[in-house]
Coordinates of C-alpha atoms in Angstrom, one line a residue:
Chain A
X15 CA 0.0 0.0 0.0
X16 CA 2.8 2.4 0.8
X17 CA 4.3 1.6 -2.6
X18 CA 1.1 2.9 -4.2
X19 CA 1.4 6.2 -2.5
X20 CA 5.1 6.4 -3.1
X21 CA 4.6 5.9 -6.9
X22 CA 2.4 9.0 -7.0
X23 CA 4.1 11.2 -4.5
X24 CA 7.8 10.7 -5.2
X25 CA 7.8 12.0 -8.8
X26 CA 5.7 15.0 -7.7
X27 CA 8.1 15.8 -4.9
X28 CA 11.0 15.3 -7.3
X29 CA 9.4 17.7 -9.8
X30 CA 8.9 20.4 -7.1
X31 CA 12.4 19.9 -5.9
X32 CA 13.8 20.3 -9.4
X33 CA 12.0 23.6 -9.8
X34 CA 12.6 25.0 -6.3
X35 CA 16.2 24.1 -5.7
X36 CA 19.1 25.7 -7.5
X37 CA 20.4 24.0 -10.7
X38 CA 22.9 21.3 -9.7
X39 CA 21.0 20.4 -6.5
X40 CA 17.7 20.3 -8.3
X41 CA 19.0 18.0 -11.0
X42 CA 20.5 15.7 -8.3
X43 CA 17.1 15.7 -6.5
X44 CA 15.4 14.8 -9.8
X45 CA 17.8 11.9 -10.5
X46 CA 17.3 10.7 -6.9
X47 CA 13.5 10.8 -7.4
X48 CA 13.9 8.8 -10.6
X49 CA 16.0 6.1 -8.8
X50 CA 13.6 5.9 -5.9
X51 CA 10.5 5.7 -8.0
X52 CA 12.0 2.9 -10.1
X53 CA 12.6 1.0 -6.9
X54 CA 9.1 1.6 -5.7
X55 CA 7.8 0.3 -9.1
X56 CA 9.7 -3.0 -8.6
X57 CA 8.6 -3.3 -5.0
X58 CA 5.0 -2.9 -6.1
X59 CA 5.4 -5.6 -8.8
X60 CA 6.8 -8.0 -6.3
X61 CA 3.9 -7.2 -3.9
X62 CA 1.3 -7.9 -6.6
X63 CA 3.1 -11.0 -7.8
X64 CA 3.5 -12.6 -4.4
X65 CA 0.9 -11.1 -2.0
X66 CA -2.1 -10.0 -4.2
X67 CA -3.5 -6.7 -5.3
X68 CA -2.9 -3.8 -3.0
X69 CA -5.9 -1.5 -2.7
X70 CA -6.1 2.0 -1.2
X71 CA -9.2 4.0 -0.5
X72 CA -7.8 7.5 -0.4
X73 CA -8.5 9.4 2.8
X74 CA -10.5 6.5 4.1
X75 CA -13.5 7.4 1.9
X76 CA -15.2 4.4 0.3
X77 CA -16.9 4.5 -3.1
X78 CA -19.2 5.9 -4.5
X79 CA -17.8 9.1 -3.0
X80 CA -14.1 8.0 -2.5
X81 CA -11.4 7.4 -5.0
X82 CA -9.9 3.9 -5.0
X83 CA -6.4 3.0 -6.2
X84 CA -5.8 -0.7 -7.1
X85 CA -2.6 -2.2 -8.5
X86 CA -3.5 -5.3 -10.6
X87 CA -1.4 -7.2 -13.1
X88 CA -2.0 -4.7 -16.0
X89 CA -1.1 -1.7 -13.7
X90 CA 2.2 -3.1 -12.5
X91 CA 3.3 -4.3 -15.9
X92 CA 2.8 -0.8 -17.3
X93 CA 4.3 0.8 -14.2
X94 CA 7.5 -1.3 -14.4
X95 CA 7.7 -0.7 -18.2
X96 CA 7.3 3.0 -17.5
X97 CA 10.0 2.9 -14.8
X98 CA 12.5 1.2 -17.2
X99 CA 11.9 3.8 -19.9
X100 CA 12.0 6.7 -17.5
X101 CA 15.2 5.6 -15.9
X102 CA 16.8 5.1 -19.3
X103 CA 15.5 8.5 -20.5
X104 CA 16.8 10.1 -17.3
X105 CA 20.3 8.6 -17.9
X106 CA 20.3 9.8 -21.5
X107 CA 19.1 13.2 -20.4
X108 CA 21.9 13.6 -17.9
X109 CA 24.1 14.3 -20.9
X110 CA 21.6 15.6 -23.4
X111 CA 20.4 18.3 -20.9
X112 CA 23.7 18.8 -19.1
X113 CA 24.2 22.5 -18.3
X114 CA 26.0 24.1 -21.2
X115 CA 25.0 21.6 -23.9
X116 CA 21.3 22.3 -24.1
X117 CA 19.6 25.6 -23.8
X118 CA 19.1 26.9 -20.3
X119 CA 15.4 26.7 -20.7
X120 CA 15.4 23.1 -21.8
X121 CA 17.9 22.0 -19.1
X122 CA 15.7 23.6 -16.5
X123 CA 12.3 22.4 -17.8
X124 CA 13.1 18.8 -18.7
X125 CA 13.3 17.3 -15.2
X126 CA 10.1 18.7 -13.7
X127 CA 8.1 17.9 -16.9
X128 CA 9.5 14.4 -17.0
X129 CA 8.6 13.7 -13.3
X130 CA 5.2 15.2 -13.7
X131 CA 4.6 13.0 -16.7
X132 CA 5.7 10.0 -14.7
X133 CA 3.4 10.8 -11.8
X134 CA 0.5 11.3 -14.2
X135 CA 1.2 7.9 -15.9
X136 CA 1.2 6.2 -12.5
X137 CA -2.1 7.9 -11.6
X138 CA -3.7 6.6 -14.8
X139 CA -2.4 3.1 -14.3
X140 CA -3.6 2.8 -10.7
X141 CA -6.9 4.7 -10.6
X142 CA -10.3 3.0 -10.4
X143 CA -12.3 6.2 -10.7
X144 CA -13.3 7.8 -14.1
X145 CA -12.9 11.4 -12.9
X146 CA -9.5 10.7 -11.3
X147 CA -8.5 9.2 -14.6
X148 CA -9.6 12.4 -16.4
X149 CA -7.4 14.5 -14.1
X150 CA -4.5 12.1 -14.6
X151 CA -4.8 12.0 -18.4
X152 CA -5.1 15.8 -18.5
X153 CA -2.0 16.3 -16.4
X154 CA -0.3 13.7 -18.6
X155 CA -1.2 15.7 -21.8
X156 CA -0.1 19.0 -20.3
X157 CA 3.3 17.6 -19.3
X158 CA 3.7 15.9 -22.7
X159 CA 2.8 19.1 -24.6
X160 CA 5.5 20.9 -22.5
X161 CA 8.0 18.2 -23.5
X162 CA 7.1 18.6 -27.2
X163 CA 7.7 22.4 -27.0
X164 CA 10.8 22.1 -24.8
X165 CA 13.5 23.3 -27.2
X166 CA 11.4 26.5 -28.0
X167 CA 11.9 26.5 -31.8
X168 CA 9.0 27.6 -34.0
X169 CA 8.4 24.2 -35.5
X170 CA 8.4 22.5 -32.0
X171 CA 5.9 25.2 -30.8
X172 CA 3.6 24.5 -33.8
X173 CA 3.8 20.8 -33.2
X174 CA 2.9 21.4 -29.5
X175 CA -0.1 23.6 -30.5
X176 CA -1.3 21.0 -32.9
X177 CA -1.0 18.3 -30.2
X178 CA -2.8 20.5 -27.8
X179 CA -5.9 20.9 -30.1
X180 CA -6.2 17.1 -30.3
X181 CA -5.4 16.5 -26.6
X182 CA -7.9 19.1 -25.3
X183 CA -10.6 18.0 -27.7
X184 CA -10.0 14.4 -26.5
X185 CA -10.2 15.5 -22.9
X186 CA -13.5 17.4 -23.4
X187 CA -15.1 14.4 -25.2
X188 CA -14.0 12.1 -22.3
X189 CA -15.3 14.6 -19.7
X190 CA -18.7 14.7 -21.5
X191 CA -18.9 11.0 -21.1
X192 CA -18.0 11.2 -17.4
X193 CA -20.8 13.8 -16.9
X194 CA -23.3 11.5 -18.6
X195 CA -22.3 8.5 -16.5
X196 CA -22.4 10.4 -13.3
X197 CA -25.8 11.8 -14.2
X198 CA -27.1 8.3 -14.9
X199 CA -25.5 6.3 -12.1
X200 CA -24.4 8.7 -9.4
X201 CA -20.9 7.2 -9.2
X202 CA -17.7 7.2 -11.2
X203 CA -16.1 4.1 -9.5
X204 CA -15.2 1.6 -12.2
X205 CA -16.3 -1.5 -10.1
X206 CA -19.6 0.1 -9.0
X207 CA -20.4 1.1 -12.6
X208 CA -19.7 -2.5 -13.7
X209 CA -22.5 -3.7 -11.4
X210 CA -25.0 -1.0 -12.3
X211 CA -28.3 -1.4 -14.0
X212 CA -27.8 -0.3 -17.6
X213 CA -29.2 3.2 -18.4
X214 CA -30.0 4.9 -21.7
X215 CA -27.0 7.3 -21.9
X216 CA -24.4 4.5 -21.3
X217 CA -23.8 3.9 -25.0
X218 CA -23.4 7.6 -25.9
X219 CA -21.1 8.1 -22.9
X220 CA -18.9 5.1 -23.9
X221 CA -18.8 6.4 -27.5
X222 CA -17.8 9.9 -26.4
X223 CA -15.1 8.7 -24.1
X224 CA -13.7 6.2 -26.6
X225 CA -13.5 8.9 -29.3
X226 CA -11.7 11.2 -26.9
X227 CA -9.2 8.6 -25.8
X228 CA -8.6 7.6 -29.5
X229 CA -7.6 11.2 -30.2
X230 CA -5.2 11.1 -27.3
X231 CA -3.8 7.7 -28.4
X232 CA -3.3 9.1 -31.9
X233 CA -5.4 6.3 -33.5
X234 CA -6.0 6.9 -37.2
X235 CA -7.6 9.3 -38.3
X236 CA -6.6 11.4 -35.2
X237 CA -2.9 10.7 -35.8
X238 CA -1.8 13.7 -37.7
X239 CA -0.3 15.5 -34.7
X240 CA 1.9 12.6 -33.6
X241 CA 4.8 12.4 -36.2
X242 CA 5.9 16.1 -36.0
X243 CA 5.4 16.2 -32.2
X244 CA 7.4 13.0 -31.5
X245 CA 10.0 13.7 -34.1
X246 CA 10.6 17.3 -33.1
X247 CA 11.3 16.7 -29.4
X248 CA 14.8 16.0 -28.1
X249 CA 15.6 12.2 -28.0
X250 CA 15.0 11.5 -24.3
X251 CA 11.6 13.3 -24.5
X252 CA 10.7 11.5 -27.7
X253 CA 11.4 8.2 -26.0
X254 CA 8.9 9.0 -23.3
X255 CA 6.3 10.6 -25.6
X256 CA 6.3 7.7 -28.1
X257 CA 6.9 4.8 -25.8
X258 CA 4.7 5.7 -22.8
X259 CA 2.1 8.5 -23.4
X260 CA -0.1 6.6 -25.9
X261 CA -0.2 3.6 -23.6
X262 CA -1.9 5.6 -20.9
X263 CA -5.0 6.4 -22.9
X264 CA -5.0 2.9 -24.3
X265 CA -5.0 1.5 -20.8
X266 CA -8.0 3.6 -20.0
X267 CA -9.7 2.3 -23.1
X268 CA -9.0 -1.3 -21.9
X269 CA -10.5 -0.4 -18.5
X270 CA -13.5 1.2 -20.0
X271 CA -14.4 -1.6 -22.4
X272 CA -13.4 -4.6 -20.3
X273 CA -13.8 -3.5 -16.7
X274 CA -16.4 -0.8 -16.7
X275 CA -19.0 -1.5 -19.4
X276 CA -18.4 -4.8 -21.1
X277 CA -22.1 -5.2 -21.5
X278 CA -22.3 -2.2 -23.9
X279 CA -20.0 -3.7 -26.6
X280 CA -21.7 -4.3 -29.9
X281 CA -20.2 -6.2 -32.8
X282 CA -20.5 -3.1 -35.1
X283 CA -18.6 -0.8 -32.7
X284 CA -15.9 -3.4 -32.1
X285 CA -15.4 -3.9 -35.8
X286 CA -15.2 -0.2 -36.4
X287 CA -12.5 0.3 -33.8
X288 CA -10.5 -2.6 -35.3
X289 CA -10.9 -1.1 -38.8
X290 CA -9.5 2.2 -37.6
X291 CA -6.6 0.2 -36.1
X292 CA -6.1 -1.5 -39.5
X293 CA -6.1 1.9 -41.3
X294 CA -3.5 3.1 -38.7
X295 CA -1.3 0.1 -39.4
X296 CA -1.4 0.7 -43.2
X297 CA -1.2 4.5 -43.1
X298 CA 1.5 4.6 -40.5
X299 CA 3.7 2.1 -42.3
X300 CA 3.3 3.8 -45.7
X301 CA 4.1 7.1 -44.0
X302 CA 7.2 5.6 -42.5
X303 CA 8.3 4.3 -45.9
X304 CA 8.0 7.7 -47.4
X305 CA 10.2 9.6 -44.9
X306 CA 13.9 10.4 -45.3
X307 CA 14.5 11.5 -41.7
X308 CA 15.0 8.6 -39.2
X309 CA 13.1 10.3 -36.4
X310 CA 10.1 10.7 -38.6
X311 CA 10.3 7.0 -39.7
X312 CA 10.4 5.9 -36.0
X313 CA 7.5 8.3 -35.2
X314 CA 5.3 7.1 -38.1
X315 CA 6.1 3.5 -36.9
X316 CA 4.4 4.4 -33.6
X317 CA 1.2 5.3 -35.6
X318 CA 1.3 1.9 -37.1
X319 CA 2.1 0.0 -33.9
X320 CA -0.7 1.8 -32.1
X321 CA -3.0 0.3 -34.7
X322 CA -2.3 -3.3 -33.7
X323 CA -3.4 -2.6 -30.1
X324 CA -6.9 -1.8 -31.2
X325 CA -7.4 -5.2 -32.8
X326 CA -7.9 -6.5 -29.3
X327 CA -11.5 -5.3 -29.2
X328 CA -13.2 -7.7 -31.6
X329 CA -10.7 -10.5 -30.9
X330 CA -11.2 -10.6 -27.2
X331 CA -14.9 -10.5 -28.1
X332 CA -17.2 -13.0 -29.8
X333 CA -20.8 -13.6 -29.1
X334 CA -20.5 -16.7 -26.9
X335 CA -19.3 -16.6 -23.3
X336 CA -16.3 -18.5 -22.0
X337 CA -14.3 -18.6 -25.2
X338 CA -10.8 -19.9 -24.6
X339 CA -8.9 -17.5 -26.9
X340 CA -10.3 -14.2 -25.5
X341 CA -7.8 -13.9 -22.6
X342 CA -5.0 -14.6 -25.1
X343 CA -6.0 -11.6 -27.3
X344 CA -6.2 -9.3 -24.3
X345 CA -2.9 -10.4 -22.9
X346 CA -1.3 -10.3 -26.3
X347 CA -2.4 -6.7 -26.8
X348 CA -0.8 -5.8 -23.5
X349 CA 2.4 -7.6 -24.5
X350 CA 2.4 -5.6 -27.7
X351 CA 2.0 -2.4 -25.8
X352 CA 4.8 -3.3 -23.3
X353 CA 7.3 -4.4 -25.9
X354 CA 6.5 -1.4 -28.2
X355 CA 7.1 0.9 -25.3
X356 CA 10.6 -0.6 -24.5
X357 CA 11.6 -1.0 -28.2
X358 CA 10.5 2.5 -29.3
X359 CA 12.2 4.2 -26.4
X360 CA 15.4 2.3 -27.3
X361 CA 15.1 3.4 -30.9
X362 CA 14.7 7.1 -30.0
X363 CA 17.6 7.0 -27.6
X364 CA 19.8 5.3 -30.2
X365 CA 18.8 7.9 -32.8
X366 CA 19.6 10.6 -30.3
X367 CA 23.2 9.3 -30.0
X368 CA 23.5 9.2 -33.8
X369 CA 22.2 12.8 -34.2
X370 CA 24.7 14.0 -31.7
X371 CA 27.5 12.4 -33.8
X372 CA 26.2 13.0 -37.4
X373 CA 24.5 16.4 -36.7
X374 CA 21.3 15.3 -38.4
X375 CA 18.9 12.4 -38.7
X376 CA 18.7 12.3 -42.5
X377 CA 19.3 8.8 -43.7
X378 CA 22.0 10.0 -46.1
X379 CA 24.0 11.4 -43.1
X380 CA 23.8 8.3 -41.0
X381 CA 25.7 6.1 -43.5
X382 CA 28.0 3.6 -41.9
X383 CA 27.4 4.7 -38.3
X384 CA 27.2 1.0 -37.2
X385 CA 31.0 0.8 -37.5
X386 CA 31.4 3.8 -35.3
X387 CA 28.7 2.8 -32.7
X388 CA 28.1 -0.9 -32.9
X389 CA 26.2 -1.1 -29.6
X390 CA 23.5 1.5 -30.5
X391 CA 23.2 -0.1 -34.0
X392 CA 22.6 -3.4 -32.4
X393 CA 20.1 -1.9 -30.0
X394 CA 18.2 -0.4 -33.0
X395 CA 18.3 -3.8 -34.7
X396 CA 17.0 -5.6 -31.7
X397 CA 14.2 -3.1 -31.4
X398 CA 13.4 -3.6 -35.0
X399 CA 13.1 -7.4 -34.4
X400 CA 10.5 -6.6 -31.7
X401 CA 8.5 -4.2 -33.8
X402 CA 8.5 -6.5 -36.8
X403 CA 7.3 -9.3 -34.4
X404 CA 10.1 -11.9 -35.0
X405 CA 10.7 -14.5 -32.4
X406 CA 11.9 -14.6 -29.6
X407 CA 10.9 -10.9 -28.9
X408 CA 8.1 -9.6 -26.8
X409 CA 6.5 -8.3 -30.0
X410 CA 6.4 -11.9 -31.3
X411 CA 4.7 -13.2 -28.1
X412 CA 2.1 -10.5 -28.4
X413 CA 1.4 -11.1 -32.1
X414 CA 1.3 -14.8 -31.5
X415 CA -1.3 -14.5 -28.8
X416 CA -3.4 -12.1 -30.9
X417 CA -3.2 -14.1 -34.1
X418 CA -4.1 -17.4 -32.3
X419 CA -7.2 -15.6 -31.0
X420 CA -8.0 -14.4 -34.6
X421 CA -7.7 -17.9 -36.1
X422 CA -9.5 -19.7 -33.2
X423 CA -12.4 -17.3 -33.4
X424 CA -12.6 -17.5 -37.3
X425 CA -11.8 -13.8 -37.6
X426 CA -8.7 -14.5 -39.8
X427 CA -8.9 -11.0 -41.5
X428 CA -7.4 -9.5 -38.4
X429 CA -4.6 -12.0 -38.5
X430 CA -3.8 -10.8 -42.0
X431 CA -3.5 -7.3 -40.7
X432 CA -1.0 -8.5 -38.1
X433 CA 1.0 -10.4 -40.6
X434 CA 0.9 -7.7 -43.3
X435 CA 1.8 -5.1 -40.7
X436 CA 4.8 -7.1 -39.8
X437 CA 5.9 -7.2 -43.4
X438 CA 5.4 -3.5 -43.8
X439 CA 7.4 -2.9 -40.6
X440 CA 10.3 -5.0 -42.0
X441 CA 10.2 -2.9 -45.1
X442 CA 10.3 0.5 -43.4
X443 CA 12.9 -0.6 -40.9
X444 CA 15.1 -2.2 -43.6
X445 CA 15.9 1.3 -45.1
X446 CA 17.6 2.8 -42.0
X447 CA 19.3 -0.5 -41.2
X448 CA 20.8 -0.8 -44.7
X449 CA 22.2 2.7 -44.4
X450 CA 23.6 2.2 -40.9
X451 CA 25.3 -1.1 -41.7
X452 CA 26.7 0.1 -45.1
X453 CA 30.4 0.6 -45.5
X454 CA 32.0 4.0 -45.4
X455 CA 31.7 5.6 -42.0
X456 CA 31.9 9.4 -41.9
X457 CA 34.1 11.2 -39.5
X458 CA 31.9 13.3 -37.3
X459 CA 32.0 14.2 -33.6
X460 CA 33.4 11.6 -31.2
X461 CA 30.9 8.8 -30.3
X462 CA 29.4 8.8 -26.8
X463 CA 31.0 6.6 -24.1
X464 CA 30.2 2.9 -24.0
X465 CA 28.2 3.3 -20.8
X466 CA 25.9 5.8 -22.5
X467 CA 25.6 3.6 -25.6
X468 CA 24.6 0.7 -23.3
X469 CA 21.4 2.4 -22.2
X470 CA 19.4 1.9 -25.4
X471 CA 20.8 -1.6 -25.7
X472 CA 19.5 -2.5 -22.2
X473 CA 16.0 -1.3 -23.2
X474 CA 16.0 -3.2 -26.5
X475 CA 17.2 -6.3 -24.6
X476 CA 14.4 -5.9 -22.2
X477 CA 11.9 -5.9 -25.1
X478 CA 13.4 -9.1 -26.3
X479 CA 13.6 -10.7 -22.8
X480 CA 9.9 -10.0 -22.5
X481 CA 9.4 -12.7 -25.2
X482 CA 12.1 -15.1 -24.0
X483 CA 10.8 -15.1 -20.4
X484 CA 7.2 -14.5 -21.4
X485 CA 5.8 -16.9 -18.8
X486 CA 6.5 -14.4 -15.9
X487 CA 4.7 -11.4 -17.4
X488 CA 2.0 -13.7 -18.7
X489 CA 1.1 -14.9 -15.2
X490 CA 1.5 -11.3 -13.8
X491 CA -1.1 -10.0 -16.3
X492 CA -3.5 -12.7 -15.3
X493 CA -3.7 -11.1 -11.8
X494 CA -6.9 -9.1 -11.6
X495 CA -7.6 -9.6 -15.3
X496 CA -11.2 -8.6 -15.9
X497 CA -13.7 -11.3 -16.5
X498 CA -14.7 -9.8 -19.8
X499 CA -11.2 -10.2 -21.1
X500 CA -11.4 -13.9 -20.4
X501 CA -15.0 -14.4 -21.6
X502 CA -15.1 -12.0 -24.4
X503 CA -17.0 -8.7 -24.8
Chain B
X19 CA -39.1 26.0 -18.7
X20 CA -37.8 25.3 -15.2
X21 CA -34.7 27.0 -13.9
X22 CA -33.0 23.6 -14.0
X23 CA -33.5 22.9 -17.7
X24 CA -32.6 26.5 -18.4
X25 CA -29.1 25.7 -17.0
X26 CA -28.9 22.5 -18.9
X27 CA -30.0 24.2 -22.2
X28 CA -27.6 27.1 -21.7
X29 CA -24.8 24.6 -21.1
X30 CA -25.7 22.8 -24.3
X31 CA -25.8 26.1 -26.3
X32 CA -22.3 27.0 -24.9
X33 CA -20.9 23.7 -26.0
X34 CA -22.4 24.3 -29.5
X35 CA -20.9 27.8 -29.7
X36 CA -17.5 26.5 -28.5
X37 CA -17.6 23.6 -31.0
X38 CA -18.3 26.1 -33.8
X39 CA -15.5 28.3 -32.7
X40 CA -13.1 25.4 -32.5
X41 CA -13.8 24.4 -36.1
X42 CA -14.3 27.8 -37.7
X43 CA -11.5 29.8 -36.3
X44 CA -7.8 29.5 -36.9
X45 CA -6.3 32.0 -34.5
X46 CA -5.0 29.9 -31.7
X47 CA -6.2 32.3 -28.9
X48 CA -9.7 32.0 -30.3
X49 CA -9.4 28.2 -30.1
X50 CA -8.3 28.4 -26.5
X51 CA -11.4 30.5 -25.8
X52 CA -13.5 28.0 -27.7
X53 CA -12.1 25.1 -25.6
X54 CA -13.1 27.1 -22.5
X55 CA -16.6 27.7 -23.8
X56 CA -17.1 24.0 -24.3
X57 CA -15.6 23.2 -20.9
X58 CA -17.9 25.8 -19.2
X59 CA -20.9 24.5 -21.0
X60 CA -20.1 21.0 -19.8
X61 CA -19.6 22.2 -16.2
X62 CA -23.0 24.0 -16.3
X63 CA -24.7 20.9 -17.7
X64 CA -22.9 18.8 -15.0
X65 CA -24.1 21.2 -12.3
X66 CA -27.6 21.0 -13.6
X67 CA -27.6 17.2 -13.5
X68 CA -26.6 17.4 -9.8
X69 CA -29.6 19.4 -8.8
X70 CA -32.3 17.1 -10.0
X71 CA -35.0 15.7 -7.7
X72 CA -35.0 18.7 -5.3
X73 CA -32.0 17.5 -3.4
X74 CA -28.6 19.0 -4.4
X75 CA -25.9 16.5 -5.1
X76 CA -22.6 18.1 -4.0
X77 CA -20.4 15.7 -5.9
X78 CA -20.7 17.5 -9.3
X79 CA -19.8 20.8 -7.7
X80 CA -16.6 19.3 -6.2
X81 CA -15.7 17.7 -9.6
X82 CA -16.5 21.0 -11.4
X83 CA -14.1 22.9 -9.2
X84 CA -11.4 20.4 -10.0
X85 CA -12.3 20.6 -13.6
X86 CA -12.0 24.4 -13.6
X87 CA -8.5 24.1 -12.2
X88 CA -7.5 21.6 -14.9
X89 CA -9.1 23.8 -17.6
X90 CA -7.3 26.9 -16.2
X91 CA -3.9 25.2 -16.4
X92 CA -4.6 24.0 -19.9
X93 CA -5.6 27.5 -21.0
X94 CA -2.5 29.0 -19.4
X95 CA -0.3 26.5 -21.3
X96 CA -2.2 27.2 -24.5
X97 CA -1.8 31.0 -24.2
X98 CA 1.9 30.5 -23.3
X99 CA 2.5 28.4 -26.4
X100 CA 0.8 30.9 -28.7
X101 CA 2.6 33.9 -27.2
X102 CA 6.0 32.1 -27.6
X103 CA 5.1 31.2 -31.2
X104 CA 3.9 34.7 -32.0
X105 CA 7.2 36.2 -30.6
X106 CA 9.3 33.9 -32.8
X107 CA 7.4 33.9 -36.0
X108 CA 4.8 36.7 -35.7
X109 CA 2.0 34.2 -36.4
X110 CA -0.6 32.9 -34.0
X111 CA -2.0 30.0 -36.1
X112 CA -0.7 26.6 -37.1
X113 CA 1.6 26.8 -40.1
X114 CA -0.7 24.7 -42.3
X115 CA -3.6 27.1 -41.6
X116 CA -1.8 30.4 -41.7
X117 CA -3.6 32.1 -44.5
X118 CA -6.7 32.9 -42.4
X119 CA -5.0 34.2 -39.2

């Protein structure tokens, strides 16, 4: 229980310390908060795995009035993935935002924004109250918009403004759904709503909230803000924005459809969501194929990878209750989200190193960099293995589970999307790899130290280890898994 | 029309005006105002739903206050962004929409 509180309070305290204390002390405080929060995340995972789900009724107030925090398997899996990405981004940022190398503004703003983002992510992963989730996702968006704009250039500001329009519109749609649910049922507690008697506005509320969260997750056709925003930010910020931020709104979508109102799912709505996911896979992959800047390729790849996640809705469904494959689809989608978070963060951190050496992220300028920095090139290649979905990576485990569900339920069209998306990912990731591993290294700035190069490699290895040791996370995700995920929507 | 439905209808109208402003205007400050109109409309509607049946439900009021704080911080960030962009480029709209601003 104390780990629950620690995960929310420590990053906030670190953010305040980073603002209030003078520069070197504030930075040290931020790094200490990062280390302590990572520790708390691991403690919480051990608690959930061995002792059961901790539950905290804040201030001693019980629902329907009080707000409940619960850590289940999904929460801790996402929290630990977040901690790994945050710790890596923090290590990378120690140099990228060292005083003197970055602008004063960016060096000051990065640490509090990063810690606020982390606190908001943990709030979203732990809350069981729809309004608390709204506050969490809003704080998350504000911190993320700040990170997009952090270098203060005109293009970054424009990307942040575009992001803000989508994020605020998404928040208001979600809030409208919250208002309707409170008006109909008088509570916003997820578990109480799940046991409610259905009312007329439920369908409309679910539709509004889903649309809002789709805009925040950057699902096609709400994806246009994502590539410039994620590609324009500095590498450690991009790693968090692309690896973590879309997972928060996706986690709320899972909670809404599987925990809160599984009874409102209709086949038409589920198919529509998965069709949008399919369009995202195709559009994002084609966009990635058309880019000549590596950061934009990696950012468009996020659009495509987000698309896969939304195939869970029809696959974990099916009209009959107690279907054996449904839990596999739900778990597979979470595996995809986790491995994408780790792999995408590794990719952005690797690209950050190359940009520091080559001075740009144009493919033509990155020729032969694998000879100069073999460790980061290997990290990029391992991440590509995860994103394409080759064994033995976490991406493969996720795709395997989802495709098994697709074939078992006779919805093989969604398996085609998975397979085709993998081929497209191989195509758009081949181009940067071919350039990196080509002969003819160019003399640029000196490469970063081996210890710094190891950071993306560790993240990429974690995304592969997720597949090799998949039994552990698989069992973890089964803790507190909603009944609807096992029986189908 | 009762006072209660007057509140609810006003809220709905505000949401509509804000939605129109969001789509029809390109100047970013106007869009921030439009977001605030939609938010205020939602809060008014929310407050009205809490007053049904003669007994006032205090929960919507508490949530509205929290929502106002959230909306205020979002507006402050939006205004900060548009001011920073206007200082750098002299424009207050998105680059792809600049002809109208």
